[in-house]
Amino acid sequence: MLACVSSATLTGALGQSVSVEVHVSNGLPGFTIVGLPDAAVRESRDRVRAALLSSGLPWPLRRVTVNLAPSGVRKGGAGLDLAVAVGVLVATGQLPPDCANELAFCGELGLNGSLRHVPGMIALADATAPLELVVPLCDVREASLVRGEAAHGVSSLAELAQILRSRGEWPAIPPAPSSALPPDLPDLADVRGQPFGRHALEVAAAGRHHLLMVGPPGSGKTMLAERLPGLLPPLTPEESLMVTRVHSAAGRPLPDGVLVSHPPFRAPHHSASLVALIGGGSWSLRPGEISLATHGVLFLDEMGEFPVAALEALRQPLEEGVIRVSRAGGTVAFPAQFLLAAAMNPCPCGEGVFDGACRCTDADRARYTRRLSAPLLDRFDLVVPLARPDPEQLLADVPGEATAVSAARVADARARAAARGAGGTSEPPLHPKAAGLLAAKLRQGALTARGLHKVARVARTVADLVGAEQVDEEHISDALCLRTARTVVNR
Ligand SMILES: [Zn+2]
């Protein structure tokens, strides 16, 4: 008469274990579901009933009450369907009473009794440990990333009922497709000219420096930014699992091999809502674009067009590497460790002050750049001016340097920095002339104390990229060049 089946629900990027209690009693036929269900969970009644009937299993013409415990946690999505169905089958004696004791179930039911994909399977699988977990066959490789042999996949409710009744063997986990090709990333060879933009990109990738590109339309800002993920090293296994976890919780399609192995690139439009950007939602809390960009690149094109609230929301993740989202459904922290790349026109007309064709008034320009607060602007180590490439460079049919060549230099530079970090001397020596140049800039008022520190950091990356042991004057001048556009956007 009473059955208790384990399952899990998704809150943010984390799973929460749920106990599904099903009580079947005499009385007027009916179905009640309690325990803070959302609309999708409430509708499970119709799906479960149709799925049972389609699978040749009778639906009880009695009173069915389903309680989802703990009652204080909101339950969302259709992933509880399978646990409710198993509970009904056990409570009505169609399955042996102890068959589901050591198991947890997560899956959405189709009306024909098939099992369907549920988002966030990695988090759900975590939450159901140490019980063995039964999921739709299409989700089993995702679940087995964290649960290994304890994850089982079935394709239909009828198949599951058969296995539980006869204590049969679970179907084998389908192997990963061997042709898991790397994604077709855009290559730097397609970019004509722009030596300075390419250099800035390389420095950003090598030293994890946030990059703001300022230039008129047609200067190739977007093209360059799209090629930044190709310069980053492939994800480590831990990074890969974290990125996959976030993408899974957001309901994003995962690659064929299930694990996301390359740094993601996210480029939200400036009209995207704050929730889409930072995550949340009124009921179920979902990761937003900045979390999907974790261990990859977040690109804000036309940064001057983003609402001030969206730009200010970036400050916390840029400092802490996480974003905390509070909603009626509770507060959750999402990972948000990304490399920020942004692009903007120097002024509303786009022509800027570089080549003197600007038609804007000073007031127009001030209004345009006011959206960028000084603290946000301070997060960018690199603020580079870009001009349109020469027509000659555009017309010359000479391909640019390929991504692979540039990425190799980035990998070398990162290895050098890592070796220094391991040796305990993270600061390479500063050549006396380099120190003198920095001191002079500070005295002239061209640099603040904070700016000085940033220039020194960028100069170190520049030195690492050319394999220099010491940071000298040339590297400092290069680092100073890589922030010259600050005067345009900081007024
Ligand atoms: Zn203008």
JSON list of N, CA and C in Angstrom, two decimals, residues 213-254:
[
{"chain": "A", "resi": 213, "resn": "MET", "atom": "N", "xyz": [38.77, 45.53, -26.30]},
{"chain": "A", "resi": 213, "resn": "MET", "atom": "CA", "xyz": [39.23, 46.05, -27.59]},
{"chain": "A", "resi": 213, "resn": "MET", "atom": "C", "xyz": [38.36, 47.24, -27.97]},
{"chain": "A", "resi": 214, "resn": "VAL", "atom": "N", "xyz": [38.98, 48.35, -28.30]},
{"chain": "A", "resi": 214, "resn": "VAL", "atom": "CA", "xyz": [38.25, 49.57, -28.66]},
{"chain": "A", "resi": 214, "resn": "VAL", "atom": "C", "xyz": [38.60, 49.92, -30.09]},
{"chain": "A", "resi": 215, "resn": "GLY", "atom": "N", "xyz": [37.59, 49.95, -30.95]},
{"chain": "A", "resi": 215, "resn": "GLY", "atom": "CA", "xyz": [37.89, 50.28, -32.34]},
{"chain": "A", "resi": 215, "resn": "GLY", "atom": "C", "xyz": [36.62, 50.47, -33.14]},
{"chain": "A", "resi": 216, "resn": "PRO", "atom": "N", "xyz": [36.74, 51.09, -34.30]},
{"chain": "A", "resi": 216, "resn": "PRO", "atom": "CA", "xyz": [35.56, 51.35, -35.13]},
{"chain": "A", "resi": 216, "resn": "PRO", "atom": "C", "xyz": [35.01, 50.06, -35.73]},
{"chain": "A", "resi": 217, "resn": "PRO", "atom": "N", "xyz": [33.76, 50.07, -36.23]},
{"chain": "A", "resi": 217, "resn": "PRO", "atom": "CA", "xyz": [33.23, 48.88, -36.89]},
{"chain": "A", "resi": 217, "resn": "PRO", "atom": "C", "xyz": [34.15, 48.49, -38.04]},
{"chain": "A", "resi": 218, "resn": "GLY", "atom": "N", "xyz": [34.35, 47.19, -38.24]},
{"chain": "A", "resi": 218, "resn": "GLY", "atom": "CA", "xyz": [35.20, 46.75, -39.33]},
{"chain": "A", "resi": 218, "resn": "GLY", "atom": "C", "xyz": [36.65, 46.59, -38.94]},
{"chain": "A", "resi": 219, "resn": "SER", "atom": "N", "xyz": [36.97, 46.83, -37.65]},
{"chain": "A", "resi": 219, "resn": "SER", "atom": "CA", "xyz": [38.36, 46.66, -37.24]},
{"chain": "A", "resi": 219, "resn": "SER", "atom": "C", "xyz": [38.65, 45.22, -36.81]},
{"chain": "A", "resi": 220, "resn": "GLY", "atom": "N", "xyz": [37.65, 44.34, -36.90]},
{"chain": "A", "resi": 220, "resn": "GLY", "atom": "CA", "xyz": [37.91, 42.92, -36.66]},
{"chain": "A", "resi": 220, "resn": "GLY", "atom": "C", "xyz": [37.88, 42.51, -35.20]},
{"chain": "A", "resi": 221, "resn": "LYS", "atom": "N", "xyz": [37.20, 43.29, -34.36]},
{"chain": "A", "resi": 221, "resn": "LYS", "atom": "CA", "xyz": [37.17, 42.97, -32.93]},
{"chain": "A", "resi": 221, "resn": "LYS", "atom": "C", "xyz": [36.51, 41.62, -32.68]},
{"chain": "A", "resi": 222, "resn": "THR", "atom": "N", "xyz": [35.35, 41.41, -33.31]},
{"chain": "A", "resi": 222, "resn": "THR", "atom": "CA", "xyz": [34.61, 40.16, -33.10]},
{"chain": "A", "resi": 222, "resn": "THR", "atom": "C", "xyz": [35.37, 38.97, -33.65]},
{"chain": "A", "resi": 223, "resn": "MET", "atom": "N", "xyz": [35.94, 39.14, -34.85]},
{"chain": "A", "resi": 223, "resn": "MET", "atom": "CA", "xyz": [36.72, 38.06, -35.46]},
{"chain": "A", "resi": 223, "resn": "MET", "atom": "C", "xyz": [37.86, 37.62, -34.54]},
{"chain": "A", "resi": 224, "resn": "LEU", "atom": "N", "xyz": [38.54, 38.61, -33.96]},
{"chain": "A", "resi": 224, "resn": "LEU", "atom": "CA", "xyz": [39.65, 38.29, -33.07]},
{"chain": "A", "resi": 224, "resn": "LEU", "atom": "C", "xyz": [39.15, 37.56, -31.82]},
{"chain": "A", "resi": 225, "resn": "ALA", "atom": "N", "xyz": [38.08, 38.09, -31.21]},
{"chain": "A", "resi": 225, "resn": "ALA", "atom": "CA", "xyz": [37.59, 37.50, -29.96]},
{"chain": "A", "resi": 225, "resn": "ALA", "atom": "C", "xyz": [37.16, 36.05, -30.17]},
{"chain": "A", "resi": 226, "resn": "GLU", "atom": "N", "xyz": [36.54, 35.76, -31.31]},
{"chain": "A", "resi": 226, "resn": "GLU", "atom": "CA", "xyz": [36.08, 34.39, -31.57]},
{"chain": "A", "resi": 226, "resn": "GLU", "atom": "C", "xyz": [37.24, 33.41, -31.66]},
{"chain": "A", "resi": 227, "resn": "ARG", "atom": "N", "xyz": [38.43, 33.93, -31.91]},
{"chain": "A", "resi": 227, "resn": "ARG", "atom": "CA", "xyz": [39.60, 33.06, -32.04]},
{"chain": "A", "resi": 227, "resn": "ARG", "atom": "C", "xyz": [40.39, 32.92, -30.74]},
{"chain": "A", "resi": 228, "resn": "LEU", "atom": "N", "xyz": [39.91, 33.59, -29.69]},
{"chain": "A", "resi": 228, "resn": "LEU", "atom": "CA", "xyz": [40.61, 33.51, -28.40]},
{"chain": "A", "resi": 228, "resn": "LEU", "atom": "C", "xyz": [40.55, 32.11, -27.77]},
{"chain": "A", "resi": 229, "resn": "PRO", "atom": "N", "xyz": [39.39, 31.41, -27.78]},
{"chain": "A", "resi": 229, "resn": "PRO", "atom": "CA", "xyz": [39.37, 30.08, -27.15]},
{"chain": "A", "resi": 229, "resn": "PRO", "atom": "C", "xyz": [40.38, 29.12, -27.79]},
{"chain": "A", "resi": 230, "resn": "GLY", "atom": "N", "xyz": [40.66, 29.29, -29.09]},
{"chain": "A", "resi": 230, "resn": "GLY", "atom": "CA", "xyz": [41.62, 28.42, -29.77]},
{"chain": "A", "resi": 230, "resn": "GLY", "atom": "C", "xyz": [43.03, 28.57, -29.23]},
{"chain": "A", "resi": 231, "resn": "LEU", "atom": "N", "xyz": [43.31, 29.70, -28.57]},
{"chain": "A", "resi": 231, "resn": "LEU", "atom": "CA", "xyz": [44.65, 29.92, -28.03]},
{"chain": "A", "resi": 231, "resn": "LEU", "atom": "C", "xyz": [44.80, 29.36, -26.62]},
{"chain": "A", "resi": 232, "resn": "LEU", "atom": "N", "xyz": [43.67, 29.04, -25.99]},
{"chain": "A", "resi": 232, "resn": "LEU", "atom": "CA", "xyz": [43.73, 28.54, -24.61]},
{"chain": "A", "resi": 232, "resn": "LEU", "atom": "C", "xyz": [44.09, 27.05, -24.63]},
{"chain": "A", "resi": 233, "resn": "PRO", "atom": "N", "xyz": [44.81, 26.58, -23.60]},
{"chain": "A", "resi": 233, "resn": "PRO", "atom": "CA", "xyz": [45.12, 25.15, -23.56]},
{"chain": "A", "resi": 233, "resn": "PRO", "atom": "C", "xyz": [43.85, 24.34, -23.37]},
{"chain": "A", "resi": 234, "resn": "PRO", "atom": "N", "xyz": [43.84, 23.05, -23.82]},
{"chain": "A", "resi": 234, "resn": "PRO", "atom": "CA", "xyz": [42.66, 22.22, -23.59]},
{"chain": "A", "resi": 234, "resn": "PRO", "atom": "C", "xyz": [42.37, 22.10, -22.09]},
{"chain": "A", "resi": 235, "resn": "LEU", "atom": "N", "xyz": [41.13, 21.82, -21.75]},
{"chain": "A", "resi": 235, "resn": "LEU", "atom": "CA", "xyz": [40.75, 21.76, -20.34]},
{"chain": "A", "resi": 235, "resn": "LEU", "atom": "C", "xyz": [41.42, 20.56, -19.66]},
{"chain": "A", "resi": 236, "resn": "THR", "atom": "N", "xyz": [41.78, 20.73, -18.39]},
{"chain": "A", "resi": 236, "resn": "THR", "atom": "CA", "xyz": [42.27, 19.59, -17.60]},
{"chain": "A", "resi": 236, "resn": "THR", "atom": "C", "xyz": [41.06, 18.71, -17.27]},
{"chain": "A", "resi": 237, "resn": "PRO", "atom": "N", "xyz": [41.28, 17.45, -16.83]},
{"chain": "A", "resi": 237, "resn": "PRO", "atom": "CA", "xyz": [40.13, 16.59, -16.52]},
{"chain": "A", "resi": 237, "resn": "PRO", "atom": "C", "xyz": [39.18, 17.21, -15.49]},
{"chain": "A", "resi": 238, "resn": "GLU", "atom": "N", "xyz": [39.74, 17.89, -14.47]},
{"chain": "A", "resi": 238, "resn": "GLU", "atom": "CA", "xyz": [38.86, 18.49, -13.44]},
{"chain": "A", "resi": 238, "resn": "GLU", "atom": "C", "xyz": [38.05, 19.63, -14.05]},
{"chain": "A", "resi": 239, "resn": "GLU", "atom": "N", "xyz": [38.73, 20.48, -14.84]},
{"chain": "A", "resi": 239, "resn": "GLU", "atom": "CA", "xyz": [38.02, 21.61, -15.47]},
{"chain": "A", "resi": 239, "resn": "GLU", "atom": "C", "xyz": [36.93, 21.09, -16.40]},
{"chain": "A", "resi": 240, "resn": "SER", "atom": "N", "xyz": [37.28, 20.03, -17.13]},
{"chain": "A", "resi": 240, "resn": "SER", "atom": "CA", "xyz": [36.37, 19.45, -18.09]},
{"chain": "A", "resi": 240, "resn": "SER", "atom": "C", "xyz": [35.09, 18.97, -17.39]},
{"chain": "A", "resi": 241, "resn": "LEU", "atom": "N", "xyz": [35.27, 18.31, -16.24]},
{"chain": "A", "resi": 241, "resn": "LEU", "atom": "CA", "xyz": [34.10, 17.80, -15.51]},
{"chain": "A", "resi": 241, "resn": "LEU", "atom": "C", "xyz": [33.26, 18.96, -14.98]},
{"chain": "A", "resi": 242, "resn": "MET", "atom": "N", "xyz": [33.94, 20.01, -14.50]},
{"chain": "A", "resi": 242, "resn": "MET", "atom": "CA", "xyz": [33.17, 21.15, -13.97]},
{"chain": "A", "resi": 242, "resn": "MET", "atom": "C", "xyz": [32.38, 21.85, -15.08]},
{"chain": "A", "resi": 243, "resn": "VAL", "atom": "N", "xyz": [33.01, 22.04, -16.23]},
{"chain": "A", "resi": 243, "resn": "VAL", "atom": "CA", "xyz": [32.33, 22.70, -17.35]},
{"chain": "A", "resi": 243, "resn": "VAL", "atom": "C", "xyz": [31.15, 21.83, -17.81]},
{"chain": "A", "resi": 244, "resn": "THR", "atom": "N", "xyz": [31.37, 20.52, -17.89]},
{"chain": "A", "resi": 244, "resn": "THR", "atom": "CA", "xyz": [30.31, 19.62, -18.33]},
{"chain": "A", "resi": 244, "resn": "THR", "atom": "C", "xyz": [29.14, 19.66, -17.34]},
{"chain": "A", "resi": 245, "resn": "ARG", "atom": "N", "xyz": [29.47, 19.72, -16.05]},
{"chain": "A", "resi": 245, "resn": "ARG", "atom": "CA", "xyz": [28.45, 19.78, -15.00]},
{"chain": "A", "resi": 245, "resn": "ARG", "atom": "C", "xyz": [27.56, 21.02, -15.17]},
{"chain": "A", "resi": 246, "resn": "VAL", "atom": "N", "xyz": [28.19, 22.17, -15.41]},
{"chain": "A", "resi": 246, "resn": "VAL", "atom": "CA", "xyz": [27.43, 23.41, -15.56]},
{"chain": "A", "resi": 246, "resn": "VAL", "atom": "C", "xyz": [26.57, 23.36, -16.83]},
{"chain": "A", "resi": 247, "resn": "HIS", "atom": "N", "xyz": [27.17, 22.88, -17.93]},
{"chain": "A", "resi": 247, "resn": "HIS", "atom": "CA", "xyz": [26.41, 22.82, -19.19]},
{"chain": "A", "resi": 247, "resn": "HIS", "atom": "C", "xyz": [25.25, 21.84, -19.07]},
{"chain": "A", "resi": 248, "resn": "SER", "atom": "N", "xyz": [25.49, 20.74, -18.35]},
{"chain": "A", "resi": 248, "resn": "SER", "atom": "CA", "xyz": [24.44, 19.75, -18.12]},
{"chain": "A", "resi": 248, "resn": "SER", "atom": "C", "xyz": [23.30, 20.34, -17.30]},
{"chain": "A", "resi": 249, "resn": "ALA", "atom": "N", "xyz": [23.64, 21.09, -16.24]},
{"chain": "A", "resi": 249, "resn": "ALA", "atom": "CA", "xyz": [22.60, 21.68, -15.39]},
{"chain": "A", "resi": 249, "resn": "ALA", "atom": "C", "xyz": [21.80, 22.74, -16.14]},
{"chain": "A", "resi": 250, "resn": "ALA", "atom": "N", "xyz": [22.45, 23.40, -17.12]},
{"chain": "A", "resi": 250, "resn": "ALA", "atom": "CA", "xyz": [21.75, 24.42, -17.89]},
{"chain": "A", "resi": 250, "resn": "ALA", "atom": "C", "xyz": [20.91, 23.81, -18.99]},
{"chain": "A", "resi": 251, "resn": "GLY", "atom": "N", "xyz": [21.00, 22.48, -19.15]},
{"chain": "A", "resi": 251, "resn": "GLY", "atom": "CA", "xyz": [20.23, 21.82, -20.20]},
{"chain": "A", "resi": 251, "resn": "GLY", "atom": "C", "xyz": [20.83, 22.03, -21.58]},
{"chain": "A", "resi": 252, "resn": "ARG", "atom": "N", "xyz": [22.13, 22.40, -21.65]},
{"chain": "A", "resi": 252, "resn": "ARG", "atom": "CA", "xyz": [22.79, 22.59, -22.94]},
{"chain": "A", "resi": 252, "resn": "ARG", "atom": "C", "xyz": [23.09, 21.22, -23.54]},
{"chain": "A", "resi": 253, "resn": "PRO", "atom": "N", "xyz": [23.00, 21.08, -24.86]},
{"chain": "A", "resi": 253, "resn": "PRO", "atom": "CA", "xyz": [23.40, 19.81, -25.46]},
{"chain": "A", "resi": 253, "resn": "PRO", "atom": "C", "xyz": [24.89, 19.57, -25.24]},
{"chain": "A", "resi": 254, "resn": "LEU", "atom": "N", "xyz": [25.24, 18.35, -24.84]},
{"chain": "A", "resi": 254, "resn": "LEU", "atom": "CA", "xyz": [26.65, 18.02, -24.60]},
{"chain": "A", "resi": 254, "resn": "LEU", "atom": "C", "xyz": [27.23, 17.39, -25.86]}
]
